[in-house]
Amino acid sequence: MTTMRRPENRAFFIQTRKTGELVGVINITNMILGSFRSAYLGYYVFAGFDRQGLMRQGLRAVVRYAFTSLKLHRLEANIQPGNAASIALAASCDFAREGFSPRYLKIARRWRDHERWAILAL
């Protein structure tokens, strides 16, 4: 079973309006409801579609969906400090940097530091 088929996860394909061509993916994972109402956010853009504003539009739509349809209170994105494009995307969608997590996530057999970015429902 893939993790996106679990009820605590959602996956969104981002595509162009004109051609429907796939641009990237945005995932909401590890959703916890009840009193917490929080989830993690992950995203990536396909080669050739970066720096066109398409992921910004998609991320804003997914955040709106998370706060309205899913009734979440908080979304958190953990981003490696050297990933300037991802940090710029989060900041442009009103995420705020909340902190730094040393050795937060294991990627390519190494524990990597991450910045913690989050947005809260109004």
mmCIF file with all atom_site columns, C-alpha atoms in Angstrom:
data_model
loop_
_atom_site.group_PDB
_atom_site.id
_atom_site.type_symbol
_atom_site.label_atom_id
_atom_site.label_alt_id
_atom_site.label_comp_id
_atom_site.label_asym_id
_atom_site.label_entity_id
_atom_site.label_seq_id
_atom_site.pdbx_PDB_ins_code
_atom_site.Cartn_x
_atom_site.Cartn_y
_atom_site.Cartn_z
_atom_site.occupancy
_atom_site.B_iso_or_equiv
_atom_site.pdbx_formal_charge
_atom_site.auth_seq_id
_atom_site.auth_comp_id
_atom_site.auth_asym_id
_atom_site.auth_atom_id
_atom_site.pdbx_PDB_model_num
ATOM 1   C CA . MET A 1 1   ? 0.000   0.000  0.000   1.00 0.00 ? 1   MET A CA 1
ATOM 2   C CA . THR A 1 2   ? 1.350   3.424  -0.864  1.00 0.00 ? 2   THR A CA 1
ATOM 3   C CA . THR A 1 3   ? 1.365   5.981  1.919   1.00 0.00 ? 3   THR A CA 1
ATOM 4   C CA . MET A 1 4   ? -0.764  8.434  -0.076  1.00 0.00 ? 4   MET A CA 1
ATOM 5   C CA . ARG A 1 5   ? -3.708  6.001  0.087   1.00 0.00 ? 5   ARG A CA 1
ATOM 6   C CA . ARG A 1 6   ? -3.909  6.369  3.832   1.00 0.00 ? 6   ARG A CA 1
ATOM 7   C CA . PRO A 1 7   ? -6.568  8.752  5.158   1.00 0.00 ? 7   PRO A CA 1
ATOM 8   C CA . GLU A 1 8   ? -3.979  10.907 6.942   1.00 0.00 ? 8   GLU A CA 1
ATOM 9   C CA . ASN A 1 9   ? -2.274  11.806 3.639   1.00 0.00 ? 9   ASN A CA 1
ATOM 10  C CA . ARG A 1 10  ? -3.282  13.739 0.524   1.00 0.00 ? 10  ARG A CA 1
ATOM 11  C CA . ALA A 1 11  ? -1.426  14.186 -2.776  1.00 0.00 ? 11  ALA A CA 1
ATOM 12  C CA . PHE A 1 12  ? -2.005  16.950 -5.313  1.00 0.00 ? 12  PHE A CA 1
ATOM 13  C CA . PHE A 1 13  ? -0.683  17.161 -8.855  1.00 0.00 ? 13  PHE A CA 1
ATOM 14  C CA . ILE A 1 14  ? 0.011   20.694 -10.006 1.00 0.00 ? 14  ILE A CA 1
ATOM 15  C CA . GLN A 1 15  ? -0.555  21.338 -13.706 1.00 0.00 ? 15  GLN A CA 1
ATOM 16  C CA . THR A 1 16  ? -0.655  24.233 -16.146 1.00 0.00 ? 16  THR A CA 1
ATOM 17  C CA . ARG A 1 17  ? -4.038  25.769 -16.876 1.00 0.00 ? 17  ARG A CA 1
ATOM 18  C CA . LYS A 1 18  ? -3.475  25.944 -20.640 1.00 0.00 ? 18  LYS A CA 1
ATOM 19  C CA . THR A 1 19  ? -2.184  22.469 -21.479 1.00 0.00 ? 19  THR A CA 1
ATOM 20  C CA . GLY A 1 20  ? -2.766  20.451 -18.307 1.00 0.00 ? 20  GLY A CA 1
ATOM 21  C CA . GLU A 1 21  ? 0.922   19.537 -18.317 1.00 0.00 ? 21  GLU A CA 1
ATOM 22  C CA . LEU A 1 22  ? 2.145   18.284 -14.938 1.00 0.00 ? 22  LEU A CA 1
ATOM 23  C CA . VAL A 1 23  ? 4.341   20.813 -13.144 1.00 0.00 ? 23  VAL A CA 1
ATOM 24  C CA . GLY A 1 24  ? 4.920   19.272 -9.719  1.00 0.00 ? 24  GLY A CA 1
ATOM 25  C CA . VAL A 1 25  ? 3.481   17.570 -6.670  1.00 0.00 ? 25  VAL A CA 1
ATOM 26  C CA . ILE A 1 26  ? 2.357   18.790 -3.254  1.00 0.00 ? 26  ILE A CA 1
ATOM 27  C CA . ASN A 1 27  ? 1.749   16.333 -0.422  1.00 0.00 ? 27  ASN A CA 1
ATOM 28  C CA . ILE A 1 28  ? -0.008  16.754 2.900   1.00 0.00 ? 28  ILE A CA 1
ATOM 29  C CA . THR A 1 29  ? 1.138   13.943 5.181   1.00 0.00 ? 29  THR A CA 1
ATOM 30  C CA . ASN A 1 30  ? 0.829   12.682 8.734   1.00 0.00 ? 30  ASN A CA 1
ATOM 31  C CA . MET A 1 31  ? -2.382  14.591 9.318   1.00 0.00 ? 31  MET A CA 1
ATOM 32  C CA . ILE A 1 32  ? -3.459  14.497 12.935  1.00 0.00 ? 32  ILE A CA 1
ATOM 33  C CA . LEU A 1 33  ? -6.981  15.681 13.645  1.00 0.00 ? 33  LEU A CA 1
ATOM 34  C CA . GLY A 1 34  ? -8.755  16.069 16.984  1.00 0.00 ? 34  GLY A CA 1
ATOM 35  C CA . SER A 1 35  ? -7.387  18.915 19.087  1.00 0.00 ? 35  SER A CA 1
ATOM 36  C CA . PHE A 1 36  ? -4.108  19.113 17.134  1.00 0.00 ? 36  PHE A CA 1
ATOM 37  C CA . ARG A 1 37  ? -5.405  19.477 13.513  1.00 0.00 ? 37  ARG A CA 1
ATOM 38  C CA . SER A 1 38  ? -1.925  19.629 12.019  1.00 0.00 ? 38  SER A CA 1
ATOM 39  C CA . ALA A 1 39  ? -0.005  18.072 9.118   1.00 0.00 ? 39  ALA A CA 1
ATOM 40  C CA . TYR A 1 40  ? 3.292   18.145 7.283   1.00 0.00 ? 40  TYR A CA 1
ATOM 41  C CA . LEU A 1 41  ? 3.741   19.555 3.827   1.00 0.00 ? 41  LEU A CA 1
ATOM 42  C CA . GLY A 1 42  ? 6.112   18.397 1.105   1.00 0.00 ? 42  GLY A CA 1
ATOM 43  C CA . TYR A 1 43  ? 6.455   19.549 -2.475  1.00 0.00 ? 43  TYR A CA 1
ATOM 44  C CA . TYR A 1 44  ? 8.639   19.368 -5.552  1.00 0.00 ? 44  TYR A CA 1
ATOM 45  C CA . VAL A 1 45  ? 8.612   20.911 -8.983  1.00 0.00 ? 45  VAL A CA 1
ATOM 46  C CA . PHE A 1 46  ? 9.462   19.020 -12.166 1.00 0.00 ? 46  PHE A CA 1
ATOM 47  C CA . ALA A 1 47  ? 12.511  20.082 -14.169 1.00 0.00 ? 47  ALA A CA 1
ATOM 48  C CA . GLY A 1 48  ? 11.837  22.965 -16.503 1.00 0.00 ? 48  GLY A CA 1
ATOM 49  C CA . PHE A 1 49  ? 8.907   24.392 -14.530 1.00 0.00 ? 49  PHE A CA 1
ATOM 50  C CA . ASP A 1 50  ? 10.783  26.092 -11.722 1.00 0.00 ? 50  ASP A CA 1
ATOM 51  C CA . ARG A 1 51  ? 10.681  29.881 -11.177 1.00 0.00 ? 51  ARG A CA 1
ATOM 52  C CA . GLN A 1 52  ? 7.446   30.372 -13.140 1.00 0.00 ? 52  GLN A CA 1
ATOM 53  C CA . GLY A 1 53  ? 5.101   30.924 -10.194 1.00 0.00 ? 53  GLY A CA 1
ATOM 54  C CA . LEU A 1 54  ? 3.153   27.745 -10.923 1.00 0.00 ? 54  LEU A CA 1
ATOM 55  C CA . MET A 1 55  ? 4.066   26.023 -7.658  1.00 0.00 ? 55  MET A CA 1
ATOM 56  C CA . ARG A 1 56  ? 3.196   29.196 -5.741  1.00 0.00 ? 56  ARG A CA 1
ATOM 57  C CA . GLN A 1 57  ? -0.301  29.129 -7.242  1.00 0.00 ? 57  GLN A CA 1
ATOM 58  C CA . GLY A 1 58  ? -0.601  25.424 -6.496  1.00 0.00 ? 58  GLY A CA 1
ATOM 59  C CA . LEU A 1 59  ? 0.678   25.741 -2.941  1.00 0.00 ? 59  LEU A CA 1
ATOM 60  C CA . ARG A 1 60  ? -1.711  28.583 -2.170  1.00 0.00 ? 60  ARG A CA 1
ATOM 61  C CA . ALA A 1 61  ? -4.609  26.457 -3.444  1.00 0.00 ? 61  ALA A CA 1
ATOM 62  C CA . VAL A 1 62  ? -3.501  23.438 -1.370  1.00 0.00 ? 62  VAL A CA 1
ATOM 63  C CA . VAL A 1 63  ? -3.126  25.572 1.769   1.00 0.00 ? 63  VAL A CA 1
ATOM 64  C CA . ARG A 1 64  ? -6.612  26.992 1.215   1.00 0.00 ? 64  ARG A CA 1
ATOM 65  C CA . TYR A 1 65  ? -7.967  23.426 0.798   1.00 0.00 ? 65  TYR A CA 1
ATOM 66  C CA . ALA A 1 66  ? -6.159  22.257 3.948   1.00 0.00 ? 66  ALA A CA 1
ATOM 67  C CA . PHE A 1 67  ? -7.650  25.035 6.055   1.00 0.00 ? 67  PHE A CA 1
ATOM 68  C CA . THR A 1 68  ? -11.162 25.005 4.600   1.00 0.00 ? 68  THR A CA 1
ATOM 69  C CA . SER A 1 69  ? -12.009 21.465 3.465   1.00 0.00 ? 69  SER A CA 1
ATOM 70  C CA . LEU A 1 70  ? -9.740  19.520 5.811   1.00 0.00 ? 70  LEU A CA 1
ATOM 71  C CA . LYS A 1 71  ? -10.252 22.010 8.666   1.00 0.00 ? 71  LYS A CA 1
ATOM 72  C CA . LEU A 1 72  ? -6.569  21.895 9.620   1.00 0.00 ? 72  LEU A CA 1
ATOM 73  C CA . HIS A 1 73  ? -5.134  24.482 11.997  1.00 0.00 ? 73  HIS A CA 1
ATOM 74  C CA . ARG A 1 74  ? -1.449  24.195 11.034  1.00 0.00 ? 74  ARG A CA 1
ATOM 75  C CA . LEU A 1 75  ? 0.765   23.080 8.134   1.00 0.00 ? 75  LEU A CA 1
ATOM 76  C CA . GLU A 1 76  ? 4.482   22.576 8.631   1.00 0.00 ? 76  GLU A CA 1
ATOM 77  C CA . ALA A 1 77  ? 7.194   22.361 5.961   1.00 0.00 ? 77  ALA A CA 1
ATOM 78  C CA . ASN A 1 78  ? 10.705  21.283 6.920   1.00 0.00 ? 78  ASN A CA 1
ATOM 79  C CA . ILE A 1 79  ? 13.274  22.563 4.440   1.00 0.00 ? 79  ILE A CA 1
ATOM 80  C CA . GLN A 1 80  ? 17.019  22.073 4.161   1.00 0.00 ? 80  GLN A CA 1
ATOM 81  C CA . PRO A 1 81  ? 18.749  25.435 4.793   1.00 0.00 ? 81  PRO A CA 1
ATOM 82  C CA . GLY A 1 82  ? 20.528  25.384 1.420   1.00 0.00 ? 82  GLY A CA 1
ATOM 83  C CA . ASN A 1 83  ? 17.296  25.009 -0.549  1.00 0.00 ? 83  ASN A CA 1
ATOM 84  C CA . ALA A 1 84  ? 16.775  28.705 -1.308  1.00 0.00 ? 84  ALA A CA 1
ATOM 85  C CA . ALA A 1 85  ? 14.028  28.097 -3.887  1.00 0.00 ? 85  ALA A CA 1
ATOM 86  C CA . SER A 1 86  ? 11.944  26.038 -1.454  1.00 0.00 ? 86  SER A CA 1
ATOM 87  C CA . ILE A 1 87  ? 12.417  28.586 1.325   1.00 0.00 ? 87  ILE A CA 1
ATOM 88  C CA . ALA A 1 88  ? 11.406  31.383 -1.073  1.00 0.00 ? 88  ALA A CA 1
ATOM 89  C CA . LEU A 1 89  ? 8.287   29.422 -2.073  1.00 0.00 ? 89  LEU A CA 1
ATOM 90  C CA . ALA A 1 90  ? 7.241   28.866 1.543   1.00 0.00 ? 90  ALA A CA 1
ATOM 91  C CA . ALA A 1 91  ? 7.875   32.512 2.438   1.00 0.00 ? 91  ALA A CA 1
ATOM 92  C CA . SER A 1 92  ? 5.928   33.739 -0.613  1.00 0.00 ? 92  SER A CA 1
ATOM 93  C CA . CYS A 1 93  ? 2.922   31.711 0.588   1.00 0.00 ? 93  CYS A CA 1
ATOM 94  C CA . ASP A 1 94  ? 3.015   33.307 4.061   1.00 0.00 ? 94  ASP A CA 1
ATOM 95  C CA . PHE A 1 95  ? 4.776   30.489 5.890   1.00 0.00 ? 95  PHE A CA 1
ATOM 96  C CA . ALA A 1 96  ? 6.891   31.766 8.789   1.00 0.00 ? 96  ALA A CA 1
ATOM 97  C CA . ARG A 1 97  ? 10.261  30.369 9.859   1.00 0.00 ? 97  ARG A CA 1
ATOM 98  C CA . GLU A 1 98  ? 9.764   28.939 13.325  1.00 0.00 ? 98  GLU A CA 1
ATOM 99  C CA . GLY A 1 99  ? 13.090  27.348 14.020  1.00 0.00 ? 99  GLY A CA 1
ATOM 100 C CA . PHE A 1 100 ? 15.985  25.103 13.135  1.00 0.00 ? 100 PHE A CA 1
ATOM 101 C CA . SER A 1 101 ? 16.070  21.332 13.603  1.00 0.00 ? 101 SER A CA 1
ATOM 102 C CA . PRO A 1 102 ? 19.572  19.815 13.564  1.00 0.00 ? 102 PRO A CA 1
ATOM 103 C CA . ARG A 1 103 ? 19.872  16.381 11.960  1.00 0.00 ? 103 ARG A CA 1
ATOM 104 C CA . TYR A 1 104 ? 16.106  16.341 11.427  1.00 0.00 ? 104 TYR A CA 1
ATOM 105 C CA . LEU A 1 105 ? 15.662  13.951 8.500   1.00 0.00 ? 105 LEU A CA 1
ATOM 106 C CA . LYS A 1 106 ? 17.755  11.188 6.952   1.00 0.00 ? 106 LYS A CA 1
ATOM 107 C CA . ILE A 1 107 ? 18.295  11.820 3.232   1.00 0.00 ? 107 ILE A CA 1
ATOM 108 C CA . ALA A 1 108 ? 20.748  9.817  1.114   1.00 0.00 ? 108 ALA A CA 1
ATOM 109 C CA . ARG A 1 109 ? 22.045  8.014  4.218   1.00 0.00 ? 109 ARG A CA 1
ATOM 110 C CA . ARG A 1 110 ? 22.874  11.254 6.057   1.00 0.00 ? 110 ARG A CA 1
ATOM 111 C CA . TRP A 1 111 ? 20.978  13.095 8.752   1.00 0.00 ? 111 TRP A CA 1
ATOM 112 C CA . ARG A 1 112 ? 20.259  16.588 7.413   1.00 0.00 ? 112 ARG A CA 1
ATOM 113 C CA . ASP A 1 113 ? 19.505  19.833 9.190   1.00 0.00 ? 113 ASP A CA 1
ATOM 114 C CA . HIS A 1 114 ? 16.204  21.536 8.360   1.00 0.00 ? 114 HIS A CA 1
ATOM 115 C CA . GLU A 1 115 ? 14.503  24.834 8.927   1.00 0.00 ? 115 GLU A CA 1
ATOM 116 C CA . ARG A 1 116 ? 10.968  24.549 10.245  1.00 0.00 ? 116 ARG A CA 1
ATOM 117 C CA . TRP A 1 117 ? 8.431   26.708 8.370   1.00 0.00 ? 117 TRP A CA 1
ATOM 118 C CA . ALA A 1 118 ? 4.739   26.785 9.255   1.00 0.00 ? 118 ALA A CA 1
ATOM 119 C CA . ILE A 1 119 ? 1.472   28.518 8.492   1.00 0.00 ? 119 ILE A CA 1
ATOM 120 C CA . LEU A 1 120 ? -1.588  28.698 10.729  1.00 0.00 ? 120 LEU A CA 1
ATOM 121 C CA . ALA A 1 121 ? -5.241  28.972 9.783   1.00 0.00 ? 121 ALA A CA 1
ATOM 122 C CA . LEU A 1 122 ? -6.701  32.384 10.466  1.00 0.00 ? 122 LEU A CA 1
#
